[in-house]
PDB file of C-alpha atoms in Angstrom:
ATOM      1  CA  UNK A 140       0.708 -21.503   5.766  1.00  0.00           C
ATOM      2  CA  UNK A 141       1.176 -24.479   3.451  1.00  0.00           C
ATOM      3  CA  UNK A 142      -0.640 -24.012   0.026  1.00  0.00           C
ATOM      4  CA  UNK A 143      -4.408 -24.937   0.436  1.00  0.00           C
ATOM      5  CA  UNK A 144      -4.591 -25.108   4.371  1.00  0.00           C
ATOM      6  CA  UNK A 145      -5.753 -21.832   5.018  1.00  0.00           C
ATOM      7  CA  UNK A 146      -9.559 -22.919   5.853  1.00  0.00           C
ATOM      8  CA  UNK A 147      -8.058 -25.336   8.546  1.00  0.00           C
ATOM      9  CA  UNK A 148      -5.881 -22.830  10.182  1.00  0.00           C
ATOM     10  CA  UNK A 149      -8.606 -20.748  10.248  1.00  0.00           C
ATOM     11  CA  UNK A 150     -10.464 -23.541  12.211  1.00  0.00           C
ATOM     12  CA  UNK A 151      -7.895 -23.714  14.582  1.00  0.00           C
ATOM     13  CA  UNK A 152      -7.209 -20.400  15.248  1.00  0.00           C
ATOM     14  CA  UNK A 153     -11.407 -19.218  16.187  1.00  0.00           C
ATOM     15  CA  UNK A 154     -11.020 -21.857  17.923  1.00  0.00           C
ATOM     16  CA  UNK A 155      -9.185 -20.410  20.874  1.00  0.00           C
ATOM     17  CA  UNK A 156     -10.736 -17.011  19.813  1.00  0.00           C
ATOM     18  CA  UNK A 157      -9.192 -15.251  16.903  1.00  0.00           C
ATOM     19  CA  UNK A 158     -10.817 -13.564  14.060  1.00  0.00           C
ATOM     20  CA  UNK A 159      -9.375 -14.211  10.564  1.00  0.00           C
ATOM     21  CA  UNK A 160      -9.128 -10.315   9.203  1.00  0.00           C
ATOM     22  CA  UNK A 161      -6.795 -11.318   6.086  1.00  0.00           C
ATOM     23  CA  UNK A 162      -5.548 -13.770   3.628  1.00  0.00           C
ATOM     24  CA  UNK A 163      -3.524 -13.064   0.881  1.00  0.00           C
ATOM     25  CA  UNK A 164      -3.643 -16.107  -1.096  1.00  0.00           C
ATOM     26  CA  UNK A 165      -0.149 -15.180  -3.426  1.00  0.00           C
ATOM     27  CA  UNK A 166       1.814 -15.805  -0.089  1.00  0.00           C
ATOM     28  CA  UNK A 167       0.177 -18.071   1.369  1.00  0.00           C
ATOM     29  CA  UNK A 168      -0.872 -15.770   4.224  1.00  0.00           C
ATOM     30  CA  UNK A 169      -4.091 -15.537   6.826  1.00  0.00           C
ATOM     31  CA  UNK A 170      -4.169 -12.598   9.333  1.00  0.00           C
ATOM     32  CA  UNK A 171      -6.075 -12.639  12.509  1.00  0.00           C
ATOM     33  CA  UNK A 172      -6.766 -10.348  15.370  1.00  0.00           C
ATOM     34  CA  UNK A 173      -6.948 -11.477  18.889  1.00  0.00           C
ATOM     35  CA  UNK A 174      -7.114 -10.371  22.675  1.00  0.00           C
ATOM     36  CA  UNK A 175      -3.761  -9.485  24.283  1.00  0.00           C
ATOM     37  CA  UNK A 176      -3.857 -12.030  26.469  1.00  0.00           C
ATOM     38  CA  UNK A 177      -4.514 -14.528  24.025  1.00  0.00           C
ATOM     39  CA  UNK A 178      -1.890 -13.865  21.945  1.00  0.00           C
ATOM     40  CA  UNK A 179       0.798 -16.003  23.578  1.00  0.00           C
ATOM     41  CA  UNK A 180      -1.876 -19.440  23.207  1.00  0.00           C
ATOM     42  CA  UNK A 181      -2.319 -18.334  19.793  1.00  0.00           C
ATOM     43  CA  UNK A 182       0.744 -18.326  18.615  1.00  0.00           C
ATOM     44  CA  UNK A 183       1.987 -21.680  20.373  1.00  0.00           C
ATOM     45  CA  UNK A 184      -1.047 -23.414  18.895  1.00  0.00           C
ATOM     46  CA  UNK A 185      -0.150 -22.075  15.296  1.00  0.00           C
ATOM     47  CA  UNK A 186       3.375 -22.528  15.141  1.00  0.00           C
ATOM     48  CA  UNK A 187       2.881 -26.449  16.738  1.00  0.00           C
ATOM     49  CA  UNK A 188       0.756 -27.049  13.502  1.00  0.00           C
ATOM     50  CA  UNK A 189       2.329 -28.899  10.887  1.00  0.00           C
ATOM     51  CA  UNK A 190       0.472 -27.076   7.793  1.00  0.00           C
ATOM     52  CA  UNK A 191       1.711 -23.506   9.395  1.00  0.00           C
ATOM     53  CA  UNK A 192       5.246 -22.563   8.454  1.00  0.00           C
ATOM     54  CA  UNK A 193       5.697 -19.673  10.273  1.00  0.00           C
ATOM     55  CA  UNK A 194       3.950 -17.316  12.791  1.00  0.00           C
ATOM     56  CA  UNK A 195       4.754 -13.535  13.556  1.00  0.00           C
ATOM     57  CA  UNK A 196       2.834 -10.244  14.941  1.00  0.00           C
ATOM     58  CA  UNK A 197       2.090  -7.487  12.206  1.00  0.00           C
ATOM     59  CA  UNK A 198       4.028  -4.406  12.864  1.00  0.00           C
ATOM     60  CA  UNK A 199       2.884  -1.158  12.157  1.00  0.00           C
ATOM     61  CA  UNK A 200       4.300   1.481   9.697  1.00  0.00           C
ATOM     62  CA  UNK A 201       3.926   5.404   9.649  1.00  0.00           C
ATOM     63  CA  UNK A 202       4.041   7.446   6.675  1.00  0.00           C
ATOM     64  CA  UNK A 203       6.577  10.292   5.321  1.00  0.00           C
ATOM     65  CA  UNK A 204       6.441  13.558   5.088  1.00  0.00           C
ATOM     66  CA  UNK A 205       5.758  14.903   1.847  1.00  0.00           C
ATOM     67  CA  UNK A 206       5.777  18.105   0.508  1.00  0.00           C
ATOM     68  CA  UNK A 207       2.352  20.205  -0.181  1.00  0.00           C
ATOM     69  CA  UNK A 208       3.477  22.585  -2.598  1.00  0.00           C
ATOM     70  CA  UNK A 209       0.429  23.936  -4.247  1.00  0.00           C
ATOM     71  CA  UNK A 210       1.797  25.716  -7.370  1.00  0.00           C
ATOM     72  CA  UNK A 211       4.930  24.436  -9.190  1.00  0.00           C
ATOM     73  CA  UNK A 212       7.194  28.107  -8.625  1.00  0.00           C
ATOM     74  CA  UNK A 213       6.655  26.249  -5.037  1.00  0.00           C
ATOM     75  CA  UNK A 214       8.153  23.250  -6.289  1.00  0.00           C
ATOM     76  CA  UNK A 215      10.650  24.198  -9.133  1.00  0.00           C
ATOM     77  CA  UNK A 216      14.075  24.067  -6.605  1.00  0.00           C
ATOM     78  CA  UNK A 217      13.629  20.457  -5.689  1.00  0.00           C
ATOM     79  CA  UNK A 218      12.131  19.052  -8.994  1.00  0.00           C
ATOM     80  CA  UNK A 219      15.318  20.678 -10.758  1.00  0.00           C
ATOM     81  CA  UNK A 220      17.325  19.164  -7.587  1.00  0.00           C
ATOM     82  CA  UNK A 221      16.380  15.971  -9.294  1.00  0.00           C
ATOM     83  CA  UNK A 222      16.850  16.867 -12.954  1.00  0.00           C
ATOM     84  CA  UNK A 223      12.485  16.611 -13.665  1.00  0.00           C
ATOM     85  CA  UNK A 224      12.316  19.969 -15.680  1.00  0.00           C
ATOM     86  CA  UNK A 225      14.828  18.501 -18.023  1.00  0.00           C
ATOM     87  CA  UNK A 226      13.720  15.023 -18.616  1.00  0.00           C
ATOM     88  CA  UNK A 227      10.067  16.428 -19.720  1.00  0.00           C
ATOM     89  CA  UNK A 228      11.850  18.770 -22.009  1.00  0.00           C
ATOM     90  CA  UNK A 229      13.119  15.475 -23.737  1.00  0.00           C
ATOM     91  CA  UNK A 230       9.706  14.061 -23.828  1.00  0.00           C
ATOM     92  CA  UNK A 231       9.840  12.212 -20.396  1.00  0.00           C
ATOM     93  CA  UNK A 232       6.578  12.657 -19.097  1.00  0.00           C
ATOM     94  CA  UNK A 233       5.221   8.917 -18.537  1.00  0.00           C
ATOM     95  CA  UNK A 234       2.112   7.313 -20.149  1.00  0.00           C
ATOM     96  CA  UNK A 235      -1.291   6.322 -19.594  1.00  0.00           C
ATOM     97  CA  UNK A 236       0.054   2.931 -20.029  1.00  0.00           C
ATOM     98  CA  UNK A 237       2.565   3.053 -16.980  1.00  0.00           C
ATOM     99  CA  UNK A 238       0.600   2.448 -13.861  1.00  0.00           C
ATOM    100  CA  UNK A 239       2.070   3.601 -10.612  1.00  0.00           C
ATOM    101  CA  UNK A 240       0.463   2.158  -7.195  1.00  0.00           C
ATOM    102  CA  UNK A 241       0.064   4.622  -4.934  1.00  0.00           C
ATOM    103  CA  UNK A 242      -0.127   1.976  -1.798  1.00  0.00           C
ATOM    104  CA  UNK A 243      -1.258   4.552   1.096  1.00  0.00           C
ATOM    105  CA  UNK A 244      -3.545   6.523   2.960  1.00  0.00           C
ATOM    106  CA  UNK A 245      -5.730   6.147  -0.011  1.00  0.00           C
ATOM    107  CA  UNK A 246      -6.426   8.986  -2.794  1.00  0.00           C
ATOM    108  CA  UNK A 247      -9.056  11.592  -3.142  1.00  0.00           C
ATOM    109  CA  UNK A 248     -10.565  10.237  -6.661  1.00  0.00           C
ATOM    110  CA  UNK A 249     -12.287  13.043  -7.578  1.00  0.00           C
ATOM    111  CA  UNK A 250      -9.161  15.987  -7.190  1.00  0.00           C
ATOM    112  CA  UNK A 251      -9.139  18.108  -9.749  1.00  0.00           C
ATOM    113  CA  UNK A 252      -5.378  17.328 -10.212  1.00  0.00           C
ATOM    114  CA  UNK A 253      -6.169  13.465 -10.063  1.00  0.00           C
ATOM    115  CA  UNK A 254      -9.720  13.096 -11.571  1.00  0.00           C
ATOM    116  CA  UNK A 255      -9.706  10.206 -14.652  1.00  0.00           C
ATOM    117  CA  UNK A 256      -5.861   9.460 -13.590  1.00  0.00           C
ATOM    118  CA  UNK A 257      -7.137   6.498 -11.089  1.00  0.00           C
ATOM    119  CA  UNK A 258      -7.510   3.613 -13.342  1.00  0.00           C
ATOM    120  CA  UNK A 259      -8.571   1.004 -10.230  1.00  0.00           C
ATOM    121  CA  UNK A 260      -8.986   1.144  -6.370  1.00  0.00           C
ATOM    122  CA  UNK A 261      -8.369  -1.286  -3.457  1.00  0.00           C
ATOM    123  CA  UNK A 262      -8.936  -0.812  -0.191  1.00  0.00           C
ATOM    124  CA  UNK A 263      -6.298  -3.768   1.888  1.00  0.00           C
ATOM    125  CA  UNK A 264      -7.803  -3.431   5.080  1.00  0.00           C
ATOM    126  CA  UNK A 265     -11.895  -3.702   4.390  1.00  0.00           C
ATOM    127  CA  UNK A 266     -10.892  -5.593   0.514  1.00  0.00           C
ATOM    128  CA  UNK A 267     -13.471  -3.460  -0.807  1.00  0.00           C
ATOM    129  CA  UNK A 268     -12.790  -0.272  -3.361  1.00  0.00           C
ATOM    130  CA  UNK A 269     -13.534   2.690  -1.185  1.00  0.00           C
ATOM    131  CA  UNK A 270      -9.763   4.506  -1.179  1.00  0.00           C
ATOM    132  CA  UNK A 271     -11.561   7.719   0.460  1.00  0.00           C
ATOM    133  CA  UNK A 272      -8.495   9.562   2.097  1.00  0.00           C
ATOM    134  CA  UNK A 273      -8.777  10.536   5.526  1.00  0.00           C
ATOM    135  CA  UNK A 274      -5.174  11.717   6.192  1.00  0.00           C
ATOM    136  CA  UNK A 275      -4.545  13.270   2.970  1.00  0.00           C
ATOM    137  CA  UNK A 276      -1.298  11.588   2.505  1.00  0.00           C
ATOM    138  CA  UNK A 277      -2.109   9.237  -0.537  1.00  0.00           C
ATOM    139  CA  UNK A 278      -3.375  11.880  -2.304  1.00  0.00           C
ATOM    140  CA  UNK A 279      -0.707  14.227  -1.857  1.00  0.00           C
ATOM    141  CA  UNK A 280       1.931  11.058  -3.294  1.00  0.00           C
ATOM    142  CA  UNK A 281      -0.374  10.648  -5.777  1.00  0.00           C
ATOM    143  CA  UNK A 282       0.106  14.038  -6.801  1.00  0.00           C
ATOM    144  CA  UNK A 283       3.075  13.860  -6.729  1.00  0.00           C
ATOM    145  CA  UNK A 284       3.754  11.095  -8.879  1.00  0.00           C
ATOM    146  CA  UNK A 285       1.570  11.962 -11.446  1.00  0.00           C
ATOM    147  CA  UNK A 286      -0.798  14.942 -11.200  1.00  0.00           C
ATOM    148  CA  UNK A 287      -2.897  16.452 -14.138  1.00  0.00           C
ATOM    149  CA  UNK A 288      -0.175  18.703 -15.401  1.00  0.00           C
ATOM    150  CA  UNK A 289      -0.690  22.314 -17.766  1.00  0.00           C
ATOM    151  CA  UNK A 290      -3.937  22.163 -16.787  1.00  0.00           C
ATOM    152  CA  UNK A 291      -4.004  25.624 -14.449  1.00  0.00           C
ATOM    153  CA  UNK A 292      -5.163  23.602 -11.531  1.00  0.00           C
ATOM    154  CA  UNK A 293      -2.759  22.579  -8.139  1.00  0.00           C
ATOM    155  CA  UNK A 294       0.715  21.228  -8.749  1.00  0.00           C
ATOM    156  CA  UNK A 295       2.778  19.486 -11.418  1.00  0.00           C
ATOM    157  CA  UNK A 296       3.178  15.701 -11.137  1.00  0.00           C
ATOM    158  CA  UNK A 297       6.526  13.858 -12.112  1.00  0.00           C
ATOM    159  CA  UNK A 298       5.464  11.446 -14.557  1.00  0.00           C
ATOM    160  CA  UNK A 299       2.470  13.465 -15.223  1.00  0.00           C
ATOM    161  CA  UNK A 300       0.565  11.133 -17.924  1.00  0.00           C
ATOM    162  CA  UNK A 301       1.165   8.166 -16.132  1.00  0.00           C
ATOM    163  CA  UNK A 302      -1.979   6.213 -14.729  1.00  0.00           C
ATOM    164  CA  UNK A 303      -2.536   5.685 -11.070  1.00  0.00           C
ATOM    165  CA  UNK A 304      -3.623   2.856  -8.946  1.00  0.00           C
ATOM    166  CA  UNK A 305      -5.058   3.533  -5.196  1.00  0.00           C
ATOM    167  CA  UNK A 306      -4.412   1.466  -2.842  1.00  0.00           C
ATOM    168  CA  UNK A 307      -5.496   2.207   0.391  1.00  0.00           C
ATOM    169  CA  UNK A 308      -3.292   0.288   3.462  1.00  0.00           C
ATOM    170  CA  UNK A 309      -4.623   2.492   6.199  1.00  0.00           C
ATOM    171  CA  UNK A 310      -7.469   1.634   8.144  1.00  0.00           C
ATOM    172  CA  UNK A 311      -9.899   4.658   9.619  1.00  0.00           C
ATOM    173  CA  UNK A 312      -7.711   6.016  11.848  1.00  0.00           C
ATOM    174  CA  UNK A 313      -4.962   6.290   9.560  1.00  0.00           C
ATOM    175  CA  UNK A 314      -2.760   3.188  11.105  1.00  0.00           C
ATOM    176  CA  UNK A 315      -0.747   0.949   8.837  1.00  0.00           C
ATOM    177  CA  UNK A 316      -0.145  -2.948   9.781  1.00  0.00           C
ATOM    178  CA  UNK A 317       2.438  -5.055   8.199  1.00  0.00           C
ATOM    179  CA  UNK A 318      -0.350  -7.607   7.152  1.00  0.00           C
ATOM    180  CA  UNK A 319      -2.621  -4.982   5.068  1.00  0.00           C
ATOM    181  CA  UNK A 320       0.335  -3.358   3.262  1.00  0.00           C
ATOM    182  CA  UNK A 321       1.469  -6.813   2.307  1.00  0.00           C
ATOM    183  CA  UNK A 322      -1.980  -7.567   0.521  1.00  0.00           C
ATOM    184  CA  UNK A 323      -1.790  -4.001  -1.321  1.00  0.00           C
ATOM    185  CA  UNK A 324       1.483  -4.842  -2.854  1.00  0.00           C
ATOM    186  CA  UNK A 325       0.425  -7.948  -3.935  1.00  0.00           C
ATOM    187  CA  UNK A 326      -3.060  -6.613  -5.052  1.00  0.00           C
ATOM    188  CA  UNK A 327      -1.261  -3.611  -7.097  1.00  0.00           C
ATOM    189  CA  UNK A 328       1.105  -6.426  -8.679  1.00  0.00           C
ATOM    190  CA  UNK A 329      -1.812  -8.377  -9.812  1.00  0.00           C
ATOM    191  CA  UNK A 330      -2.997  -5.407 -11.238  1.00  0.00           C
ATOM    192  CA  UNK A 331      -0.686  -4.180 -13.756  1.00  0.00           C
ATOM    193  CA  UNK A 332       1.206  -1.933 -11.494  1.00  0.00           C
ATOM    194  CA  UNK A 333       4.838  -0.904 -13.230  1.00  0.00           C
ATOM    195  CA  UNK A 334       5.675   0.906 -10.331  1.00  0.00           C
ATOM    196  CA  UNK A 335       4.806   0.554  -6.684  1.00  0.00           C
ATOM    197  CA  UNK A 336       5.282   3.800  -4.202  1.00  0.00           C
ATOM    198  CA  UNK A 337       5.388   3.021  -0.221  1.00  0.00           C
ATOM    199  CA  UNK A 338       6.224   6.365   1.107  1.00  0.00           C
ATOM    200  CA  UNK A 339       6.243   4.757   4.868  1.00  0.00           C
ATOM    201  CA  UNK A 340       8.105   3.215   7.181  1.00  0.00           C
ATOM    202  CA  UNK A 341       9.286   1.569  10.588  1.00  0.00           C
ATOM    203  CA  UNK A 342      12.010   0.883  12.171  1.00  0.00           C
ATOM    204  CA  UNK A 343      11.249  -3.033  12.417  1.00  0.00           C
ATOM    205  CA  UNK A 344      11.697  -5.917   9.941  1.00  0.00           C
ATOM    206  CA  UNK A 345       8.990  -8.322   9.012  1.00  0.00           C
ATOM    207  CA  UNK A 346       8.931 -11.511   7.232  1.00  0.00           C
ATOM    208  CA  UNK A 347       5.737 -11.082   5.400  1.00  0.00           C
ATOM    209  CA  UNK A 348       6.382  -7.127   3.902  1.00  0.00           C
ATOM    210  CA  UNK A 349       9.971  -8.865   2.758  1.00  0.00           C
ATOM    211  CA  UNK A 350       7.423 -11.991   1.119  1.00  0.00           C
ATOM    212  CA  UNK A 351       5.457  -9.278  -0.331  1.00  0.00           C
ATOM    213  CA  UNK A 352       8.401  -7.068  -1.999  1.00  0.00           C
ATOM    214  CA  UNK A 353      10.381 -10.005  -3.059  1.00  0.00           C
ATOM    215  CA  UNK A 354       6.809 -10.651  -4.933  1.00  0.00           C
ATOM    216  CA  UNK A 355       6.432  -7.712  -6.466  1.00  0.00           C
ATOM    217  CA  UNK A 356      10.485  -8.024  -7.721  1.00  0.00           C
ATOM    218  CA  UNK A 357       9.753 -11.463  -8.910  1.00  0.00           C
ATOM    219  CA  UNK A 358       7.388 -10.052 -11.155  1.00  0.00           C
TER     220      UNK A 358
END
């Protein structure tokens, strides 16, 4: 939408039925679900307004496998694959003052491996702070990226000091929508994030992930 419109669109779209679930402000975005069969009308109406520059469907995304290796023996052939063991013997083991966004299935907070790692949660889909996992997935990127490491417990995490931001993209079923992940990148921007993992994919473009990525470059 143009800057500042977003309360009118939002007019015009409940007007022939939608319900505004989103709006990320940064891109000048507002999401709404609607009937099926009213999708067609709804998208004719938006794109013939002059304060909406462009209209499109939120795809959905599915996550990628990940290992769950439980002990690092389990895990020493591809961390060495990737030179890890190395770089921590020359003091490479991240900070508490990195942040990595772990924009998911959420995280279990309270892991062992993860506990007092989590420095701030945001859930995209509800935009409240509950990140509780349901598929497991965050939790095992989270890991990881940066689990608790010497500690005796679970697995060893890559940058394994570094602090972690949750970001939960999936709503209760465990689906991912173009719209959601766009406001989780933008959230864990806005948030200090130095690094932002999406371990997920599709085989679609869509305009506003690309707005949401060339945002995070940008900053």
């Amino acid at each position: 939408t143009v800057p500042g419109s977003a309360a009118a669109v939002t007019r015009a779209a409940e007007a022939v039925g939608a319900t505004r679930t989103g709006h990320v402000r940064a891109l000048h975005s507002v999401s709404f679900e609607v009937p099926a069969a009213d999708t067609a009308l709804l998208r004719t109406r938006l794109s013939a307004r002059p304060d909406v520059t462009s209209v499109g469907v939120a795809h959905r995304r599915w996550f990628d496998d990940e290992p769950a290796d439980p002990k690092f023996a389990e895990q020493r052939n591809y961390l060495a694959a990737i030179g890890l063991p190395a770089a921590w013997d020359r003091g490479a083991t991240g900070s508490p003052d990195v942040r990595v966004a772990i924009v998911d299935s959420g995280v279990d907070v309270h892991h062992p491996d993860l506990a007092g790692k989590v420095v701030g949660t945001h859930n995209a889909v509800t935009g409240g702070t509950d990140v509780h996992d349901v598929v497991g997935h965050g939790t095992g990127t989270a890991s990881v990226a940066a689990a608790a490491t010497g500690n005796g417990v679970g697995i060893a995490g890559a940058g394994r000091n570094s602090s972690l931001l949750a970001v939960k993209v999936a709503d209760v079923t465990g689906r991912i929508f173009t719209d959601d992940l766009a406001a989780g990148i933008v959230w864990a921007v806005d948030h200090g994030a130095d690094v932002v993992n999406l371990s997920l994919g599709g085989p679609t473009t869509d305009r506003l992930e690309k707005a949401a990525v060339a945002y995070a470059e940008a900053h």
